[in-house]
Coordinates of C-alpha atoms in Angstrom, one line a residue:
M695 CA 9.7 14.5 -23.9
S696 CA 6.0 14.2 -22.9
H697 CA 4.7 13.9 -19.4
A698 CA 4.0 10.2 -20.1
D699 CA 7.6 9.3 -20.9
R700 CA 8.9 10.9 -17.9
E701 CA 6.9 10.0 -14.9
A702 CA 5.0 7.0 -13.6
F703 CA 1.3 7.6 -13.0
G704 CA -0.8 5.4 -10.8
V705 CA -4.5 4.9 -10.3
Y706 CA -5.7 3.7 -6.9
V707 CA -9.3 2.5 -6.6
H708 CA -10.9 1.9 -3.2
W709 CA -13.5 -0.7 -2.7
P710 CA -14.7 0.0 0.9
F711 CA -16.6 -3.1 1.8
C712 CA -15.6 -6.1 3.9
L713 CA -17.5 -9.2 5.2
S714 CA -16.4 -8.4 8.7
K715 CA -14.2 -5.8 10.4
C716 CA -10.8 -7.1 11.6
P717 CA -10.2 -6.0 15.2
Y718 CA -6.8 -4.4 14.4
C719 CA -7.9 -2.5 11.3
D720 CA -8.3 1.3 11.1
F721 CA -8.7 1.5 7.4
N722 CA -11.8 2.9 5.6
S723 CA -13.8 -0.4 5.5
H724 CA -17.4 -0.9 6.1
V725 CA -19.6 -4.0 6.6
R726 CA -23.0 -4.0 4.9
H727 CA -25.6 -6.7 5.6
A728 CA -27.6 -6.0 2.4
P729 CA -26.0 -6.8 -0.9
V730 CA -24.0 -3.9 -2.3
D731 CA -25.3 -2.4 -5.6
E732 CA -22.2 -3.0 -7.6
E733 CA -23.6 -1.6 -10.8
R734 CA -24.4 1.7 -9.2
F735 CA -20.9 1.8 -7.7
V736 CA -19.3 1.0 -11.0
R737 CA -21.1 3.8 -12.7
A738 CA -19.9 6.2 -9.9
F739 CA -16.3 4.9 -10.2
A740 CA -16.4 5.5 -14.0
R741 CA -17.8 9.0 -13.4
E742 CA -15.1 10.0 -10.9
I743 CA -12.5 8.6 -13.2
E744 CA -13.8 10.7 -16.0
T745 CA -13.9 13.9 -13.9
T746 CA -10.3 13.2 -12.6
A747 CA -9.0 12.5 -16.1
A748 CA -10.4 15.9 -17.2
R749 CA -8.2 17.5 -14.5
V750 CA -5.1 15.6 -15.5
P751 CA -5.5 14.6 -19.2
G752 CA -2.9 12.9 -21.3
R753 CA -1.4 10.7 -18.6
Q754 CA -0.1 7.2 -19.3
V755 CA -1.2 4.8 -16.5
S756 CA 1.7 2.7 -15.4
S757 CA -0.1 1.0 -12.5
I758 CA -3.5 0.4 -11.1
F759 CA -4.2 -0.8 -7.6
L760 CA -7.6 -2.0 -6.5
G761 CA -7.4 -1.8 -2.6
G762 CA -9.8 -1.8 0.3
G763 CA -11.8 -2.9 2.1
T764 CA -11.9 -6.2 0.3
P765 CA -11.9 -5.8 -3.6
S766 CA -12.1 -9.6 -3.9
L767 CA -15.8 -9.3 -2.9
M768 CA -16.4 -7.6 -6.2
Q769 CA -17.7 -9.6 -9.2
P770 CA -15.0 -10.0 -11.9
Q771 CA -17.2 -8.0 -14.3
T772 CA -17.3 -5.1 -11.9
V773 CA -13.5 -5.1 -11.9
G774 CA -13.5 -5.4 -15.7
A775 CA -15.8 -2.3 -15.9
V776 CA -13.6 -0.2 -13.6
L777 CA -10.5 -1.1 -15.7
D778 CA -12.4 -0.3 -18.9
A779 CA -13.2 3.1 -17.6
I780 CA -9.6 3.8 -16.8
G781 CA -8.6 2.7 -20.3
K782 CA -11.3 4.9 -21.8
H783 CA -10.1 8.2 -20.1
W784 CA -6.3 7.7 -20.0
Q785 CA -3.8 5.9 -22.1
V786 CA -2.7 2.7 -20.4
S787 CA 0.8 1.5 -20.6
R788 CA 1.4 -1.8 -22.4
D789 CA 3.2 -3.2 -19.3
V790 CA 0.7 -1.8 -16.8
E791 CA 0.7 -3.5 -13.4
V792 CA -2.8 -4.2 -12.2
T793 CA -3.0 -5.3 -8.6
L794 CA -6.1 -6.5 -6.7
E795 CA -6.1 -7.0 -3.0
A796 CA -7.9 -10.3 -2.0
N797 CA -8.8 -12.3 1.0
P798 CA -7.4 -15.9 0.8
T799 CA -10.7 -17.6 1.3
S800 CA -11.9 -20.4 -1.0
V801 CA -14.9 -18.4 -2.0
E802 CA -12.8 -15.5 -3.3
A803 CA -10.3 -17.8 -4.9
T804 CA -13.0 -19.1 -7.2
R805 CA -13.0 -15.6 -8.7
F806 CA -9.3 -15.4 -9.5
R807 CA -9.6 -16.7 -13.1
G808 CA -12.4 -14.1 -13.7
Y809 CA -10.2 -11.3 -12.4
R810 CA -7.3 -12.5 -14.6
A811 CA -9.7 -12.4 -17.6
A812 CA -10.8 -8.9 -16.6
G813 CA -7.2 -7.6 -16.8
V814 CA -5.8 -8.1 -13.3
N815 CA -2.2 -9.4 -13.5
R816 CA -1.0 -9.2 -9.9
V817 CA -2.9 -10.2 -6.7
S818 CA -2.0 -9.2 -3.1
L819 CA -3.3 -11.6 -0.5
G820 CA -4.2 -10.7 3.0
V821 CA -2.9 -13.9 4.6
Q822 CA -1.7 -12.2 7.8
A823 CA -0.6 -15.3 9.7
L824 CA 0.2 -19.0 8.9
D825 CA -1.2 -20.5 12.1
D826 CA -4.9 -20.8 12.9
A827 CA -4.8 -19.5 16.5
S828 CA -3.3 -16.2 15.4
L829 CA -5.7 -16.0 12.5
K830 CA -8.6 -16.4 14.8
A831 CA -7.2 -13.8 17.2
L832 CA -6.8 -11.4 14.3
G833 CA -10.4 -11.9 13.4
R834 CA -9.6 -13.4 10.0
L835 CA -12.2 -15.6 8.4
H836 CA -9.8 -18.1 6.8
T837 CA -7.6 -20.9 8.1
A838 CA -3.9 -21.3 7.4
R839 CA -4.7 -24.3 5.1
E840 CA -7.4 -22.3 3.2
A841 CA -4.9 -19.4 2.8
L842 CA -2.2 -21.7 1.3
D843 CA -4.7 -23.2 -1.0
A844 CA -5.7 -19.7 -2.2
V845 CA -2.0 -18.9 -2.6
A846 CA -1.7 -22.0 -4.9
I847 CA -4.7 -20.9 -6.9
A848 CA -3.2 -17.3 -7.2
R849 CA 0.1 -18.8 -8.3
S850 CA -1.7 -20.7 -11.2
A851 CA -3.9 -17.8 -12.2
F852 CA -1.5 -14.8 -12.0
D853 CA 2.1 -14.1 -13.2
R854 CA 2.7 -12.1 -10.0
Y855 CA 1.4 -12.3 -6.5
S856 CA 2.3 -11.1 -3.0
F857 CA 1.0 -11.7 0.4
D858 CA 0.8 -9.8 3.7
L859 CA 1.8 -11.0 7.2
I860 CA 1.4 -9.3 10.5
Y861 CA 4.1 -9.9 13.1
A862 CA 4.9 -8.8 16.6
R863 CA 1.6 -10.7 17.5
P864 CA 0.8 -11.6 21.1
D865 CA 3.1 -14.4 22.4
Q866 CA 5.2 -14.5 19.2
T867 CA 8.8 -15.4 19.6
P868 CA 11.6 -14.5 17.2
R869 CA 12.2 -18.3 16.6
M870 CA 8.4 -18.9 15.8
W871 CA 8.4 -15.9 13.4
A872 CA 11.6 -17.1 11.6
D873 CA 10.0 -20.5 10.9
E874 CA 6.7 -18.9 9.8
L875 CA 8.6 -16.5 7.5
K876 CA 10.6 -19.3 5.9
Q877 CA 7.4 -21.1 5.2
A878 CA 5.9 -17.9 3.7
I879 CA 8.8 -17.4 1.5
S880 CA 8.7 -20.9 0.2
E881 CA 5.0 -20.1 -0.8
A882 CA 5.4 -16.4 -1.7
A883 CA 7.9 -16.6 -4.5
E884 CA 8.6 -12.9 -5.2
H885 CA 7.0 -10.4 -2.9
L886 CA 6.0 -10.1 0.8
S887 CA 4.6 -7.2 2.8
L888 CA 5.4 -7.6 6.5
Y889 CA 3.9 -5.3 9.0
Q890 CA 4.4 -5.1 12.8
L891 CA 1.0 -5.2 14.6
T892 CA 0.2 -1.7 15.7
I893 CA -2.5 -0.9 18.2
E894 CA -4.6 1.9 16.5
E895 CA -6.9 4.1 18.4
G896 CA -10.6 3.5 17.6
T897 CA -10.1 -0.3 17.0
P898 CA -11.3 -3.2 19.2
F899 CA -7.6 -4.1 19.8
F900 CA -7.1 -0.7 21.3
G901 CA -9.6 -1.2 24.0
L902 CA -8.4 -4.8 24.8
H903 CA -4.8 -3.6 24.9
A904 CA -5.7 -0.7 27.2
A905 CA -7.5 -3.2 29.5
G906 CA -4.4 -5.3 29.7
K907 CA -6.2 -8.2 27.8
L908 CA -4.0 -8.1 24.8
Q909 CA -0.2 -8.3 25.3
T910 CA 2.0 -7.2 22.5
P911 CA 5.8 -8.0 22.5
D912 CA 7.9 -5.4 24.4
E913 CA 10.2 -3.1 22.6
A914 CA 13.3 -5.4 22.8
T915 CA 11.3 -8.3 21.4
A916 CA 9.7 -6.2 18.7
R917 CA 13.2 -5.1 17.7
A918 CA 14.4 -8.7 17.6
L919 CA 11.4 -9.7 15.5
Y920 CA 12.2 -6.8 13.1
D921 CA 15.9 -8.0 12.9
V922 CA 14.8 -11.6 12.2
T923 CA 12.6 -10.3 9.4
Q924 CA 15.4 -8.5 7.7
E925 CA 17.9 -11.4 8.2
V926 CA 15.6 -14.2 6.9
C927 CA 14.3 -12.2 4.0
A928 CA 17.7 -11.1 2.8
R929 CA 19.1 -14.6 3.2
E930 CA 16.3 -16.1 1.1
G931 CA 16.7 -13.5 -1.6
L932 CA 13.8 -11.1 -0.7
P933 CA 15.6 -8.1 0.8
A934 CA 13.6 -5.0 2.0
Y935 CA 13.2 -2.5 -0.8
E936 CA 11.0 -0.5 1.5
I937 CA 10.7 -0.5 5.3
S938 CA 7.9 -3.1 5.3
N939 CA 8.1 -4.6 1.8
H940 CA 10.5 -7.3 0.5
A941 CA 10.9 -8.5 -3.0
R942 CA 13.2 -10.5 -5.4
T943 CA 15.0 -8.1 -7.7
G944 CA 12.6 -6.8 -10.3
A945 CA 9.5 -8.0 -8.4
E946 CA 8.9 -4.8 -6.5
C947 CA 5.3 -3.5 -6.5
K948 CA 5.4 -0.7 -9.2
H949 CA 2.3 1.0 -7.8
N950 CA 3.7 1.4 -4.3
L951 CA 6.9 2.8 -5.8
V952 CA 4.8 5.5 -7.3
Y953 CA 3.9 6.6 -3.7
W954 CA 7.4 6.3 -2.2
R955 CA 9.1 8.0 -5.1
G956 CA 6.7 11.0 -4.9
E957 CA 5.1 10.5 -8.3
E958 CA 1.6 11.3 -9.4
Y959 CA -1.4 9.1 -8.7
A960 CA -5.2 9.5 -8.9
G961 CA -7.4 8.4 -5.9
I962 CA -10.8 7.0 -7.0
G963 CA -13.6 5.8 -4.7
P964 CA -14.6 6.4 -1.1
G965 CA -11.8 7.6 1.2
A966 CA -9.1 7.4 -1.6
H967 CA -6.2 9.9 -1.6
G968 CA -4.5 11.3 -4.6
R969 CA -1.6 13.4 -5.7
L970 CA -2.1 15.3 -8.9
D971 CA 0.1 17.9 -10.7
I972 CA -2.1 20.6 -12.2
D973 CA -0.4 23.6 -13.8
G974 CA 2.9 22.9 -12.1
V975 CA 1.2 22.6 -8.6
R976 CA 1.0 19.4 -6.6
H977 CA -2.6 18.8 -5.3
A978 CA -3.3 16.5 -2.4
T979 CA -6.9 15.2 -2.9
A980 CA -9.1 13.1 -0.6
T981 CA -12.6 11.8 -1.2
E982 CA -15.6 11.3 1.2
R983 CA -15.0 8.3 3.3
R984 CA -18.6 7.1 3.8
P985 CA -19.5 4.9 0.8
E986 CA -23.1 6.0 0.4
A987 CA -22.3 9.7 0.9
W988 CA -19.5 9.3 -1.6
L989 CA -21.9 7.7 -4.1
L990 CA -24.4 10.5 -3.8
N991 CA -21.7 13.1 -4.2
V992 CA -20.4 11.5 -7.4
E993 CA -23.9 11.1 -8.8
E994 CA -24.6 14.8 -8.1
R995 CA -21.4 16.5 -9.1
G996 CA -19.1 14.0 -10.8
H997 CA -16.7 13.4 -7.9
G998 CA -16.4 12.6 -4.3
V999 CA -13.5 14.9 -3.5
V1000 CA -13.9 16.6 -0.1
S1001 CA -10.4 18.1 0.3
D1002 CA -8.1 19.4 -2.4
D1003 CA -5.0 21.2 -1.1
S1004 CA -2.3 22.8 -3.1
L1005 CA 1.0 21.8 -1.5
N1006 CA 3.7 24.6 -1.2
S1007 CA 7.3 23.8 -2.0
E1008 CA 8.2 23.1 1.6
E1009 CA 5.3 20.6 2.1
R1010 CA 6.0 19.0 -1.2
A1011 CA 9.8 18.6 -0.3
D1012 CA 8.9 17.2 3.2
E1013 CA 6.6 14.6 1.7
F1014 CA 9.3 13.6 -0.8
L1015 CA 11.8 13.1 2.0
L1016 CA 9.3 11.3 4.3
M1017 CA 8.3 8.9 1.6
G1018 CA 11.6 8.5 -0.2
L1019 CA 13.6 7.6 2.8
R1020 CA 11.4 4.6 3.4
L1021 CA 13.0 3.1 0.4
A1022 CA 16.3 1.2 0.4
E1023 CA 17.3 3.1 -2.7
G1024 CA 16.9 6.4 -0.8
I1025 CA 16.6 9.8 -2.3
D1026 CA 18.5 12.2 -4.6
P1027 CA 19.2 15.3 -2.5
K1028 CA 19.2 17.4 -5.7
R1029 CA 15.6 16.6 -6.2
Y1030 CA 14.9 17.7 -2.6
A1031 CA 16.7 21.0 -3.3
K1032 CA 14.8 21.6 -6.5
L1033 CA 11.4 21.0 -4.7
S1034 CA 12.2 23.0 -1.6
G1035 CA 14.5 25.7 -2.9
R1036 CA 17.1 24.8 -0.3
Q1037 CA 19.7 22.2 0.4
L1038 CA 19.4 19.6 3.1
D1039 CA 21.6 20.7 6.0
P1040 CA 25.1 19.3 5.5
H1041 CA 25.8 19.4 9.3
R1042 CA 22.8 17.2 10.1
I1043 CA 23.8 14.8 7.2
A1044 CA 27.4 14.6 8.6
M1045 CA 26.1 13.9 12.2
L1046 CA 23.6 11.2 11.0
R1047 CA 26.4 9.7 8.9
E1048 CA 28.7 9.6 11.8
E1049 CA 25.9 7.9 13.9
G1050 CA 25.6 5.3 11.2
A1051 CA 22.0 6.1 10.5
I1052 CA 22.4 7.2 6.9
A1053 CA 24.8 6.6 4.1
V1054 CA 25.7 8.8 1.1
D1055 CA 26.5 6.8 -2.1
A1056 CA 29.2 7.8 -4.6
D1057 CA 26.6 9.4 -6.9
G1058 CA 25.3 11.5 -3.9
R1059 CA 22.1 9.5 -3.2
L1060 CA 21.2 9.6 0.5
R1061 CA 19.8 6.5 2.1
V1062 CA 18.9 5.2 5.5
T1063 CA 21.1 2.4 6.7
K1064 CA 20.1 -1.0 8.2
S1065 CA 20.6 0.4 11.7
G1066 CA 18.8 3.7 10.8
F1067 CA 15.6 2.0 9.6
P1068 CA 14.2 1.0 13.0
V1069 CA 14.4 4.7 14.1
L1070 CA 13.3 6.1 10.6
D1071 CA 10.9 8.6 12.0
A1072 CA 13.6 10.2 14.1
V1073 CA 16.0 10.3 11.1
V1074 CA 13.4 12.0 8.8
A1075 CA 12.5 14.5 11.5
D1076 CA 16.1 15.4 12.0
L1077 CA 16.7 15.9 8.2
A1078 CA 13.5 17.8 7.7
A1079 CA 14.1 20.2 10.6

């Protein structure tokens, strides 16, 4: 059995530019007032893809994810050139999932057909909220109406699409959120990513929050909002398959499953992370975050990698646990034992089972329960100790 039959292999491509910086965002995104030289960036993407493929040849790509930043600021021919480069240096699976993250503005929606022609078959829309006051507060450049119009265009252009919403926003009640969520599901068809608003250091929201000018819901309300999320989505046929991701059966994001199942992926572009298996060793790679510095690095030496760490068996097993327990399907403890060279502690498992935080299936799979998910970090820490 070849490597390609056995494992999924994802390619993540990071487009680091945005029209404006959202006040809650701590991702690697940059605003440039001069036009970005897309042709030069495409050449650099192709070069980094070539260099990476030489390190991990013979892979079959099962998913490609164009993330950001705002990839929908790219011209469709830029996207096409990136996909061509991937196809040139690796074999691409016939049923490859190709996702592009897009802002739901009318300008970007005009490019959707072009992306479809270029090979994108799934789009993920950063809707974030369905009411205008919240969108404005979140620093988004679209209105709710414009977002829903873009969703309609996405629906006609792509077989598969998803959108993101942020909840636990200032002044949000469980009732308001339930209504918004139902509206979203009636529009979203098959997949939703639902994130609690977190206040990240180094963002404008962090300063406002510290100064008492931005009130986020208290812990009890945040928990009620989480519970409403689970209930409404499950009732409407989009249960959580991962702690923040909901889908109809079969509509899960293949690319995200690569991360959570601890499979292999290449990280291409400024500030992209990868996990590559070279000679039986798992490498954690990361590239230069600053776009122009990344560009110069790639032009000079064929890649922008600034860190490349070999993970030892303990680190590899911990990462498998940390990612895998985010999934509703849970993990196979035998795989943990194979990676780490030791079993998970049966006493800890027994205690967590007794507390109702984890369940062990008939086939031995270990998964976090509904009541364990809100305290996932504690559960993982306990098992990994």
